Amino acid sequence: MGERDDPGTIGRRVQRLRVERGLTQRQLAEPVYTPAYVSTLESGRVRPSDDALRHLAERLGVAFDELATGRSARLVTELRLRLTEAQRTFAVGEAEPAAEQYAELLAEAETQGLAAEQAAALLGLGECALETGELVAGRQYFERAEACLAGAPLPARVPALRGRAVAHYLAGELRYAVYLLESALDELNRGGLHDPDALLLLYASVIGPYMDMGAHARAAQAAEFALALAPQSGDPALVARMHRSVARTLVAEGRLAEADASLAKAAELYRGLQIRTELANCHWMRGYVYAQDGQLERAEGELREALGMLTAKRAALYSSQVAVELADVLHRRGKSDEAAALLHGVLDDLSSERGAVHSAAAHRLLGIIAEDARRTEVAEEHYVRALSLLERAGAAGDLADLCRLLGDLLRRTGRVEAALDAYRTGLGHRTAPGTTTLGPPPAQPPL
């Protein structure tokens, strides 16, 4: 139940409903209360107790919540049912239709003053915006959701906080994204708030920023934590659909509390479906580890698994990022033509504002492929584009490697002074593999 309205508002509501039903004050009051009490209540001069409101609600044929807050319990339950339907739409990869549903639901939740439902709709809009690459809009939706949940415990705020961090990450703001995610992880683990879903969301989301910053050891550990926390379910979409169907039947029968319970289960399962797509990051991390170890066939398998999970969700930005990693493995396996085709296919979905680091990685790899084919001018053009993107994102480790590649190319073509400039730039950004300038790692979960 939400907070009650003031006594004057409740009194006017009781009087209106009594008159609509043709009841006298005596008929409404008996057998427990007096007509004088009802008269005092209707005039707003007394704050009714819960027992009095329950008696009046029963006599008036309305729900307790409706009499106390003016909101129909049935309408609230039906709103929650439609929220789970929007979740389903998003979970199956239909981001734009889901966004339309969430926008309509947000307007209704705001009209009825339902903070929790407002936050759920804003979270949905934020996730849809991330999937379609509208990063600024997505971040703003998540900020508004956090504001709605300001008084809630941290685990309840994690999806909004995580969404905001991912929006910053995809915009190339790596350090701030890591700060947000690590701070939440540290607070959860040190404070004993070991919510598995919240931890899984955070660990899966921090892998990408870690990798781009060169913090490979932290990325590998986060991937293992995420996989250990991953919930096991046979077919969550099927079970969620069953709960939604049951809820519809219960609403029709007026069994609203039971309907709400079914909707809560359905919503949890749809969140699980979204979490499963987050696990694509873990498959990507495993593919990276296998690639570093020279196990290229296994690496290709893991990365194709990650790409398939994300493509099924039509998550263009995330799919593009994993495609770049897969292209690198394909190139190393001698499948350079397939790698180049994959890279050209994803560059349309990446830019300096949307996936800058992976856009740079795509240009870097296309440069290497062009060099192998003795197309020097094309290679140089790709390296220069990659350099510009990495400088904006502050990816120091990748910058050092790219400057070496560009310097070697310039030296081989006789431009020694330009090559020296490239090498000097690279030395200024050099970091040891697997290290980072981040602070202490967050506390670990009790696995």
Short mmCIF file of C-alpha atoms in Angstrom, two decimals:
data_model
loop_
_atom_site.label_atom_id
_atom_site.label_comp_id
_atom_site.label_asym_id
_atom_site.label_seq_id
_atom_site.Cartn_x
_atom_site.Cartn_y
_atom_site.Cartn_z
CA MET A 1 0.00 0.00 0.00
CA GLY A 2 1.21 3.52 -0.76
CA GLU A 3 1.08 6.40 1.72
CA ARG A 4 -2.42 7.44 2.70
CA ASP A 5 -4.05 10.62 1.49
CA ASP A 6 -4.80 13.34 4.02
CA PRO A 7 -7.99 13.08 6.15
CA GLY A 8 -9.84 15.72 4.11
CA THR A 9 -9.23 13.86 0.83
CA ILE A 10 -10.24 10.53 2.37
CA GLY A 11 -13.37 12.10 3.85
CA ARG A 12 -14.49 13.53 0.52
CA ARG A 13 -13.83 10.18 -1.15
CA VAL A 14 -15.93 8.31 1.45
CA GLN A 15 -18.78 10.81 1.04
CA ARG A 16 -18.70 10.56 -2.77
CA LEU A 17 -18.74 6.76 -2.75
CA ARG A 18 -21.51 6.68 -0.11
CA VAL A 19 -23.72 9.00 -2.13
CA GLU A 20 -23.03 7.06 -5.36
CA ARG A 21 -24.23 3.89 -3.63
CA GLY A 22 -27.31 5.55 -2.09
CA LEU A 23 -26.29 4.85 1.51
CA THR A 24 -27.04 6.99 4.55
CA GLN A 25 -24.34 7.73 7.13
CA ARG A 26 -26.12 5.38 9.53
CA GLN A 27 -26.17 2.53 6.98
CA LEU A 28 -22.47 3.05 6.29
CA ALA A 29 -21.56 3.22 9.98
CA GLU A 30 -23.51 0.29 11.42
CA PRO A 31 -22.98 -1.98 13.20
CA VAL A 32 -19.50 -0.94 14.37
CA TYR A 33 -19.50 2.87 14.19
CA THR A 34 -21.98 5.73 14.71
CA PRO A 35 -23.43 8.14 12.13
CA ALA A 36 -21.70 10.97 14.02
CA TYR A 37 -18.30 9.31 13.47
CA VAL A 38 -18.97 8.99 9.73
CA SER A 39 -20.05 12.64 9.61
CA THR A 40 -16.85 13.73 11.37
CA LEU A 41 -14.76 11.56 9.05
CA GLU A 42 -16.43 12.88 5.88
CA SER A 43 -15.76 16.45 7.01
CA GLY A 44 -12.02 15.65 7.35
CA ARG A 45 -11.89 16.36 11.09
CA VAL A 46 -10.64 12.89 12.06
CA ARG A 47 -7.94 10.59 10.68
CA PRO A 48 -9.55 7.15 10.32
CA SER A 49 -7.78 4.08 11.68
CA ASP A 50 -6.94 1.07 9.50
CA ASP A 51 -9.83 -0.84 11.09
CA ALA A 52 -12.27 1.97 10.32
CA LEU A 53 -11.09 2.16 6.71
CA ARG A 54 -11.42 -1.60 6.29
CA HIS A 55 -14.98 -1.47 7.62
CA LEU A 56 -15.92 1.42 5.35
CA ALA A 57 -14.23 -0.16 2.31
CA GLU A 58 -16.18 -3.38 2.84
CA ARG A 59 -19.48 -1.48 3.16
CA LEU A 60 -18.69 0.60 0.08
CA GLY A 61 -17.53 -2.40 -1.97
CA VAL A 62 -14.03 -1.10 -2.73
CA ALA A 63 -10.50 -2.19 -1.83
CA PHE A 64 -8.75 -0.82 1.26
CA ASP A 65 -5.96 0.70 -0.87
CA GLU A 66 -8.44 2.43 -3.15
CA LEU A 67 -10.20 4.07 -0.21
CA ALA A 68 -6.93 5.09 1.48
CA THR A 69 -5.02 6.31 -1.60
CA GLY A 70 -7.56 6.80 -4.36
CA ARG A 71 -5.82 4.21 -6.50
CA SER A 72 -7.65 1.16 -7.69
CA ALA A 73 -5.82 -2.01 -6.69
CA ARG A 74 -7.03 -3.61 -9.90
CA LEU A 75 -5.60 -0.80 -12.01
CA VAL A 76 -2.24 -1.05 -10.22
CA THR A 77 -2.09 -4.82 -10.76
CA GLU A 78 -3.00 -4.42 -14.42
CA LEU A 79 -0.24 -1.82 -14.76
CA ARG A 80 2.25 -4.31 -13.32
CA LEU A 81 0.96 -6.95 -15.74
CA ARG A 82 1.66 -4.61 -18.64
CA LEU A 83 5.14 -3.91 -17.26
CA THR A 84 5.95 -7.63 -17.45
CA GLU A 85 4.62 -7.66 -21.02
CA ALA A 86 7.01 -4.83 -21.89
CA GLN A 87 9.81 -6.81 -20.25
CA ARG A 88 8.92 -9.78 -22.42
CA THR A 89 8.97 -7.62 -25.54
CA PHE A 90 12.42 -6.33 -24.65
CA ALA A 91 13.72 -9.77 -23.62
CA VAL A 92 12.96 -11.21 -27.06
CA GLY A 93 14.91 -8.43 -28.77
CA GLU A 94 12.18 -5.94 -29.73
CA ALA A 95 13.73 -2.81 -28.18
CA GLU A 96 11.76 -0.16 -30.08
CA PRO A 97 8.27 -1.62 -29.47
CA ALA A 98 9.26 -2.20 -25.83
CA ALA A 99 10.29 1.46 -25.52
CA GLU A 100 6.84 2.54 -26.72
CA GLN A 101 5.21 0.29 -24.12
CA TYR A 102 7.45 1.58 -21.34
CA ALA A 103 6.82 5.23 -22.27
CA GLU A 104 3.05 4.72 -22.04
CA LEU A 105 3.41 2.89 -18.73
CA LEU A 106 5.65 5.62 -17.32
CA ALA A 107 3.01 8.26 -18.04
CA GLU A 108 0.34 6.19 -16.28
CA ALA A 109 2.57 5.43 -13.27
CA GLU A 110 3.35 9.15 -12.91
CA THR A 111 -0.35 10.02 -13.06
CA GLN A 112 -1.11 7.53 -10.29
CA GLY A 113 1.94 8.47 -8.20
CA LEU A 114 3.41 4.94 -8.22
CA ALA A 115 7.13 5.39 -7.55
CA ALA A 116 8.16 1.73 -7.90
CA GLU A 117 6.33 1.35 -11.21
CA GLN A 118 7.82 4.64 -12.45
CA ALA A 119 11.29 3.31 -11.67
CA ALA A 120 10.56 0.02 -13.48
CA ALA A 121 9.37 1.88 -16.59
CA LEU A 122 12.39 4.20 -16.53
CA LEU A 123 14.74 1.22 -16.21
CA GLY A 124 13.05 -0.38 -19.21
CA LEU A 125 13.40 2.81 -21.25
CA GLY A 126 17.08 3.02 -20.29
CA GLU A 127 17.78 -0.56 -21.35
CA CYS A 128 15.97 0.01 -24.65
CA ALA A 129 18.03 3.15 -25.27
CA LEU A 130 21.29 1.25 -24.64
CA GLU A 131 20.27 -1.46 -27.09
CA THR A 132 19.49 1.10 -29.80
CA GLY A 133 22.64 3.13 -29.10
CA GLU A 134 20.95 6.26 -27.65
CA LEU A 135 23.49 6.59 -24.86
CA VAL A 136 22.69 10.08 -23.56
CA ALA A 137 18.96 9.35 -23.37
CA GLY A 138 19.69 5.99 -21.73
CA ARG A 139 21.87 7.56 -19.05
CA GLN A 140 19.17 10.14 -18.28
CA TYR A 141 16.52 7.44 -17.89
CA PHE A 142 18.75 5.54 -15.46
CA GLU A 143 19.44 8.70 -13.46
CA ARG A 144 15.70 9.32 -13.13
CA ALA A 145 15.17 5.69 -12.05
CA GLU A 146 17.84 6.10 -9.36
CA ALA A 147 16.06 9.22 -8.13
CA CYS A 148 12.79 7.27 -7.84
CA LEU A 149 14.60 4.58 -5.81
CA ALA A 150 16.65 6.99 -3.67
CA GLY A 151 15.36 5.55 -0.39
CA ALA A 152 15.61 1.88 -1.43
CA PRO A 153 18.42 -0.53 -0.40
CA LEU A 154 21.44 -0.74 -2.70
CA PRO A 155 20.48 -4.09 -4.34
CA ALA A 156 17.25 -2.49 -5.57
CA ARG A 157 19.21 0.42 -7.04
CA VAL A 158 21.86 -1.72 -8.75
CA PRO A 159 20.07 -2.15 -12.13
CA ALA A 160 19.78 1.63 -12.52
CA LEU A 161 23.35 2.25 -11.34
CA ARG A 162 24.68 -0.48 -13.61
CA GLY A 163 22.75 0.96 -16.57
CA ARG A 164 24.24 4.38 -15.99
CA ALA A 165 27.75 2.89 -15.79
CA VAL A 166 27.27 0.96 -19.04
CA ALA A 167 26.08 4.13 -20.79
CA HIS A 168 29.30 5.89 -19.72
CA TYR A 169 31.37 2.88 -20.80
CA LEU A 170 29.83 2.71 -24.25
CA ALA A 171 30.45 6.44 -24.63
CA GLY A 172 34.17 5.79 -24.03
CA GLU A 173 34.26 7.03 -20.41
CA LEU A 174 36.00 3.93 -19.10
CA ARG A 175 37.42 5.13 -15.80
CA TYR A 176 34.15 6.60 -14.55
CA ALA A 177 32.23 3.45 -15.53
CA VAL A 178 34.67 1.30 -13.55
CA TYR A 179 34.43 3.66 -10.58
CA LEU A 180 30.64 3.34 -10.47
CA LEU A 181 30.64 -0.45 -10.78
CA GLU A 182 33.51 -1.10 -8.36
CA SER A 183 32.04 1.24 -5.75
CA ALA A 184 28.76 -0.65 -5.82
CA LEU A 185 30.51 -4.04 -5.68
CA ASP A 186 32.61 -2.93 -2.74
CA GLU A 187 29.59 -1.62 -0.83
CA LEU A 188 27.59 -4.80 -1.48
CA ASN A 189 30.36 -7.19 -0.46
CA ARG A 190 31.67 -5.26 2.53
CA GLY A 191 28.17 -4.54 3.79
CA GLY A 192 27.05 -8.17 3.59
CA LEU A 193 24.41 -7.35 0.96
CA HIS A 194 25.10 -10.49 -1.05
CA ASP A 195 22.26 -10.29 -3.54
CA PRO A 196 23.24 -12.77 -6.32
CA ASP A 197 21.38 -11.00 -9.12
CA ALA A 198 22.80 -7.60 -8.19
CA LEU A 199 26.34 -8.98 -7.96
CA LEU A 200 25.99 -10.85 -11.24
CA LEU A 201 24.85 -7.72 -13.07
CA LEU A 202 27.79 -5.71 -11.71
CA TYR A 203 30.49 -8.33 -12.34
CA ALA A 204 29.28 -9.05 -15.87
CA SER A 205 29.15 -5.34 -16.68
CA VAL A 206 32.61 -4.45 -15.38
CA ILE A 207 34.42 -6.97 -17.60
CA GLY A 208 34.35 -4.81 -20.72
CA PRO A 209 35.75 -1.65 -19.10
CA TYR A 210 38.43 -3.70 -17.34
CA MET A 211 39.56 -5.22 -20.62
CA ASP A 212 39.68 -1.90 -22.44
CA MET A 213 41.76 -0.38 -19.64
CA GLY A 214 44.24 -3.25 -19.68
CA ALA A 215 43.12 -4.67 -16.31
CA HIS A 216 43.08 -8.22 -17.63
CA ALA A 217 43.53 -9.93 -14.27
CA ARG A 218 40.54 -8.12 -12.79
CA ALA A 219 38.48 -8.89 -15.89
CA ALA A 220 39.25 -12.61 -15.63
CA GLN A 221 38.34 -12.67 -11.94
CA ALA A 222 35.08 -10.77 -12.57
CA ALA A 223 34.16 -13.29 -15.28
CA GLU A 224 34.69 -16.22 -12.94
CA PHE A 225 32.62 -14.56 -10.19
CA ALA A 226 29.81 -13.85 -12.68
CA LEU A 227 29.72 -17.41 -13.98
CA ALA A 228 29.68 -18.78 -10.43
CA LEU A 229 26.73 -16.51 -9.55
CA ALA A 230 24.75 -17.25 -12.74
CA PRO A 231 21.28 -18.60 -11.93
CA GLN A 232 20.35 -21.98 -13.34
CA SER A 233 17.05 -22.18 -15.20
CA GLY A 234 15.73 -24.51 -17.87
CA ASP A 235 13.54 -22.22 -19.94
CA PRO A 236 12.84 -18.98 -18.05
CA ALA A 237 10.90 -17.46 -20.95
CA LEU A 238 8.42 -20.36 -20.89
CA VAL A 239 7.97 -20.18 -17.11
CA ALA A 240 7.58 -16.40 -17.22
CA ARG A 241 4.92 -16.70 -19.92
CA MET A 242 3.07 -19.19 -17.71
CA HIS A 243 3.11 -16.77 -14.76
CA ARG A 244 1.80 -13.95 -16.96
CA SER A 245 -1.06 -16.13 -18.17
CA VAL A 246 -1.91 -17.16 -14.61
CA ALA A 247 -1.86 -13.51 -13.53
CA ARG A 248 -4.35 -12.57 -16.25
CA THR A 249 -6.77 -15.25 -15.01
CA LEU A 250 -6.38 -14.16 -11.40
CA VAL A 251 -7.00 -10.50 -12.27
CA ALA A 252 -10.20 -11.47 -14.06
CA GLU A 253 -11.30 -13.34 -10.94
CA GLY A 254 -10.48 -10.40 -8.68
CA ARG A 255 -7.69 -12.30 -6.88
CA LEU A 256 -5.29 -9.38 -7.06
CA ALA A 257 -2.80 -10.39 -4.34
CA GLU A 258 -2.24 -13.76 -6.02
CA ALA A 259 -1.97 -12.04 -9.41
CA ASP A 260 0.70 -9.70 -8.03
CA ALA A 261 2.65 -12.71 -6.75
CA SER A 262 2.59 -14.32 -10.21
CA LEU A 263 3.65 -11.06 -11.83
CA ALA A 264 6.57 -10.74 -9.42
CA LYS A 265 7.76 -14.21 -10.47
CA ALA A 266 7.38 -13.36 -14.15
CA ALA A 267 9.32 -10.10 -13.73
CA GLU A 268 12.13 -11.95 -11.94
CA LEU A 269 12.37 -14.47 -14.77
CA TYR A 270 12.49 -11.74 -17.43
CA ARG A 271 15.27 -10.08 -15.48
CA GLY A 272 16.99 -13.46 -15.57
CA LEU A 273 16.70 -13.48 -19.35
CA GLN A 274 18.42 -10.10 -19.48
CA ILE A 275 21.09 -11.38 -17.11
CA ARG A 276 21.71 -14.32 -19.44
CA THR A 277 22.56 -11.89 -22.20
CA GLU A 278 24.99 -10.21 -19.80
CA LEU A 279 26.71 -13.60 -19.60
CA ALA A 280 27.80 -13.04 -23.19
CA ASN A 281 30.52 -10.90 -21.62
CA CYS A 282 31.71 -13.95 -19.73
CA HIS A 283 31.89 -16.07 -22.90
CA TRP A 284 33.78 -13.21 -24.52
CA MET A 285 36.22 -13.14 -21.59
CA ARG A 286 36.80 -16.89 -21.85
CA GLY A 287 37.38 -16.50 -25.57
CA TYR A 288 39.95 -13.81 -24.83
CA VAL A 289 41.74 -16.03 -22.32
CA TYR A 290 41.81 -18.95 -24.79
CA ALA A 291 43.15 -16.62 -27.51
CA GLN A 292 45.94 -15.40 -25.25
CA ASP A 293 46.82 -19.01 -24.52
CA GLY A 294 46.95 -19.85 -28.23
CA GLN A 295 43.83 -22.03 -28.10
CA LEU A 296 42.32 -20.30 -31.11
CA GLU A 297 39.69 -22.90 -31.99
CA ARG A 298 38.24 -22.80 -28.47
CA ALA A 299 38.47 -19.01 -28.49
CA GLU A 300 36.50 -18.84 -31.71
CA GLY A 301 33.80 -21.10 -30.24
CA GLU A 302 33.38 -18.95 -27.11
CA LEU A 303 33.27 -15.71 -29.08
CA ARG A 304 30.76 -17.08 -31.58
CA GLU A 305 28.61 -18.14 -28.61
CA ALA A 306 28.78 -14.61 -27.18
CA LEU A 307 28.01 -13.06 -30.57
CA GLY A 308 25.04 -15.36 -31.08
CA MET A 309 23.59 -14.46 -27.66
CA LEU A 310 23.86 -10.75 -28.37
CA THR A 311 22.68 -10.90 -31.96
CA ALA A 312 19.55 -12.73 -30.80
CA LYS A 313 18.84 -9.69 -28.63
CA ARG A 314 19.56 -7.32 -31.53
CA ALA A 315 22.03 -5.55 -29.25
CA ALA A 316 23.93 -3.74 -31.99
CA LEU A 317 26.64 -2.09 -29.89
CA TYR A 318 27.45 -5.16 -27.80
CA SER A 319 27.37 -7.42 -30.84
CA SER A 320 29.82 -5.14 -32.63
CA GLN A 321 32.26 -5.25 -29.74
CA VAL A 322 32.34 -9.04 -29.60
CA ALA A 323 32.55 -9.21 -33.41
CA VAL A 324 35.83 -7.25 -33.28
CA GLU A 325 37.30 -9.79 -30.85
CA LEU A 326 36.10 -12.66 -33.01
CA ALA A 327 37.60 -11.06 -36.12
CA ASP A 328 40.98 -10.93 -34.39
CA VAL A 329 40.83 -14.67 -33.70
CA LEU A 330 39.69 -15.40 -37.26
CA HIS A 331 42.62 -13.39 -38.63
CA ARG A 332 45.05 -15.31 -36.44
CA ARG A 333 43.54 -18.56 -37.73
CA GLY A 334 44.24 -17.50 -41.33
CA LYS A 335 40.66 -16.45 -42.11
CA SER A 336 41.55 -12.84 -42.91
CA ASP A 337 38.89 -12.33 -45.59
CA GLU A 338 36.14 -13.45 -43.19
CA ALA A 339 37.63 -11.24 -40.48
CA ALA A 340 37.72 -8.17 -42.75
CA ALA A 341 34.13 -8.71 -43.86
CA LEU A 342 33.03 -8.99 -40.24
CA LEU A 343 34.86 -5.78 -39.30
CA HIS A 344 33.45 -3.75 -42.19
CA GLY A 345 30.02 -4.99 -41.21
CA VAL A 346 30.26 -3.71 -37.66
CA LEU A 347 31.97 -0.33 -38.22
CA ASP A 348 28.63 1.19 -39.20
CA ASP A 349 27.40 0.53 -35.64
CA LEU A 350 30.46 2.07 -33.94
CA SER A 351 31.79 5.62 -33.65
CA SER A 352 33.77 7.92 -31.36
CA GLU A 353 30.64 8.38 -29.22
CA ARG A 354 29.40 4.80 -29.47
CA GLY A 355 31.98 2.11 -28.75
CA ALA A 356 35.11 4.17 -29.41
CA VAL A 357 37.59 1.57 -28.15
CA HIS A 358 36.15 -1.24 -30.24
CA SER A 359 35.83 1.01 -33.27
CA ALA A 360 39.55 1.71 -32.87
CA ALA A 361 40.23 -2.01 -32.52
CA ALA A 362 38.36 -2.67 -35.76
CA HIS A 363 40.44 -0.07 -37.62
CA ARG A 364 43.65 -1.44 -36.07
CA LEU A 365 42.90 -4.97 -37.22
CA LEU A 366 41.86 -3.80 -40.69
CA GLY A 367 45.20 -1.99 -40.82
CA ILE A 368 47.08 -5.18 -39.99
CA ILE A 369 45.12 -7.13 -42.62
CA ALA A 370 45.84 -4.39 -45.18
CA GLU A 371 49.56 -4.50 -44.33
CA ASP A 372 49.63 -8.25 -44.82
CA ALA A 373 48.12 -7.65 -48.27
CA ARG A 374 50.80 -4.95 -49.00
CA ARG A 375 48.18 -2.19 -49.14
CA THR A 376 50.30 0.30 -47.19
CA GLU A 377 48.23 3.44 -47.73
CA VAL A 378 45.02 1.71 -46.62
CA ALA A 379 46.80 0.33 -43.55
CA GLU A 380 48.11 3.76 -42.57
CA GLU A 381 44.64 5.28 -42.94
CA HIS A 382 43.15 2.68 -40.57
CA TYR A 383 45.95 3.15 -38.01
CA VAL A 384 45.50 6.92 -37.96
CA ARG A 385 41.74 6.60 -37.45
CA ALA A 386 42.31 4.13 -34.62
CA LEU A 387 44.86 6.45 -32.99
CA SER A 388 42.38 9.35 -32.94
CA LEU A 389 39.67 7.19 -31.37
CA LEU A 390 41.95 5.78 -28.66
CA GLU A 391 43.30 9.19 -27.69
CA ARG A 392 39.74 10.39 -27.05
CA ALA A 393 38.89 7.32 -24.95
CA GLY A 394 42.13 7.29 -22.94
CA ALA A 395 42.87 3.60 -23.58
CA ALA A 396 46.57 3.82 -22.75
CA GLY A 397 47.62 0.21 -23.29
CA ASP A 398 46.04 0.02 -26.74
CA LEU A 399 47.54 3.38 -27.72
CA ALA A 400 51.08 2.18 -27.02
CA ASP A 401 50.63 -0.90 -29.22
CA LEU A 402 49.02 1.09 -32.03
CA CYS A 403 51.81 3.66 -32.06
CA ARG A 404 54.31 0.82 -32.46
CA LEU A 405 52.38 -0.56 -35.44
CA LEU A 406 52.13 2.87 -37.05
CA GLY A 407 55.81 3.59 -36.36
CA ASP A 408 56.91 0.32 -37.94
CA LEU A 409 54.83 1.02 -41.03
CA LEU A 410 56.23 4.57 -41.38
CA ARG A 411 59.80 3.32 -40.92
CA ARG A 412 59.38 0.64 -43.59
CA THR A 413 58.16 3.27 -46.05
CA GLY A 414 61.20 5.50 -45.39
CA ARG A 415 59.53 8.18 -43.20
CA VAL A 416 61.95 7.91 -40.32
CA GLU A 417 61.13 11.20 -38.56
CA ALA A 418 57.38 10.46 -38.60
CA ALA A 419 58.12 6.96 -37.31
CA LEU A 420 60.14 8.39 -34.41
CA ASP A 421 57.27 10.69 -33.51
CA ALA A 422 54.89 7.72 -33.44
CA TYR A 423 57.27 5.71 -31.24
CA ARG A 424 57.66 8.63 -28.81
CA THR A 425 53.89 8.97 -28.54
CA GLY A 426 53.64 5.27 -27.80
CA LEU A 427 56.28 5.42 -25.10
CA GLY A 428 54.28 8.15 -23.39
CA HIS A 429 51.29 5.79 -23.12
CA ARG A 430 53.16 2.55 -22.38
CA THR A 431 51.77 0.30 -19.65
CA ALA A 432 52.72 -3.25 -18.75
CA PRO A 433 50.28 -5.95 -19.97
CA GLY A 434 47.61 -6.77 -17.41
CA THR A 435 48.20 -3.70 -15.25
CA THR A 436 46.04 -0.67 -14.63
CA THR A 437 46.14 2.67 -12.85
CA LEU A 438 42.93 1.85 -10.99
CA GLY A 439 42.83 1.80 -7.19
CA PRO A 440 42.48 -1.27 -4.94
CA PRO A 441 40.06 -3.91 -6.24
CA PRO A 442 36.62 -4.18 -4.58
CA ALA A 443 35.92 -6.71 -1.83
CA GLN A 444 35.15 -10.22 -3.05
CA PRO A 445 31.82 -12.05 -2.69
CA PRO A 446 31.63 -15.05 -0.29
CA LEU A 447 31.49 -17.73 -2.98
#
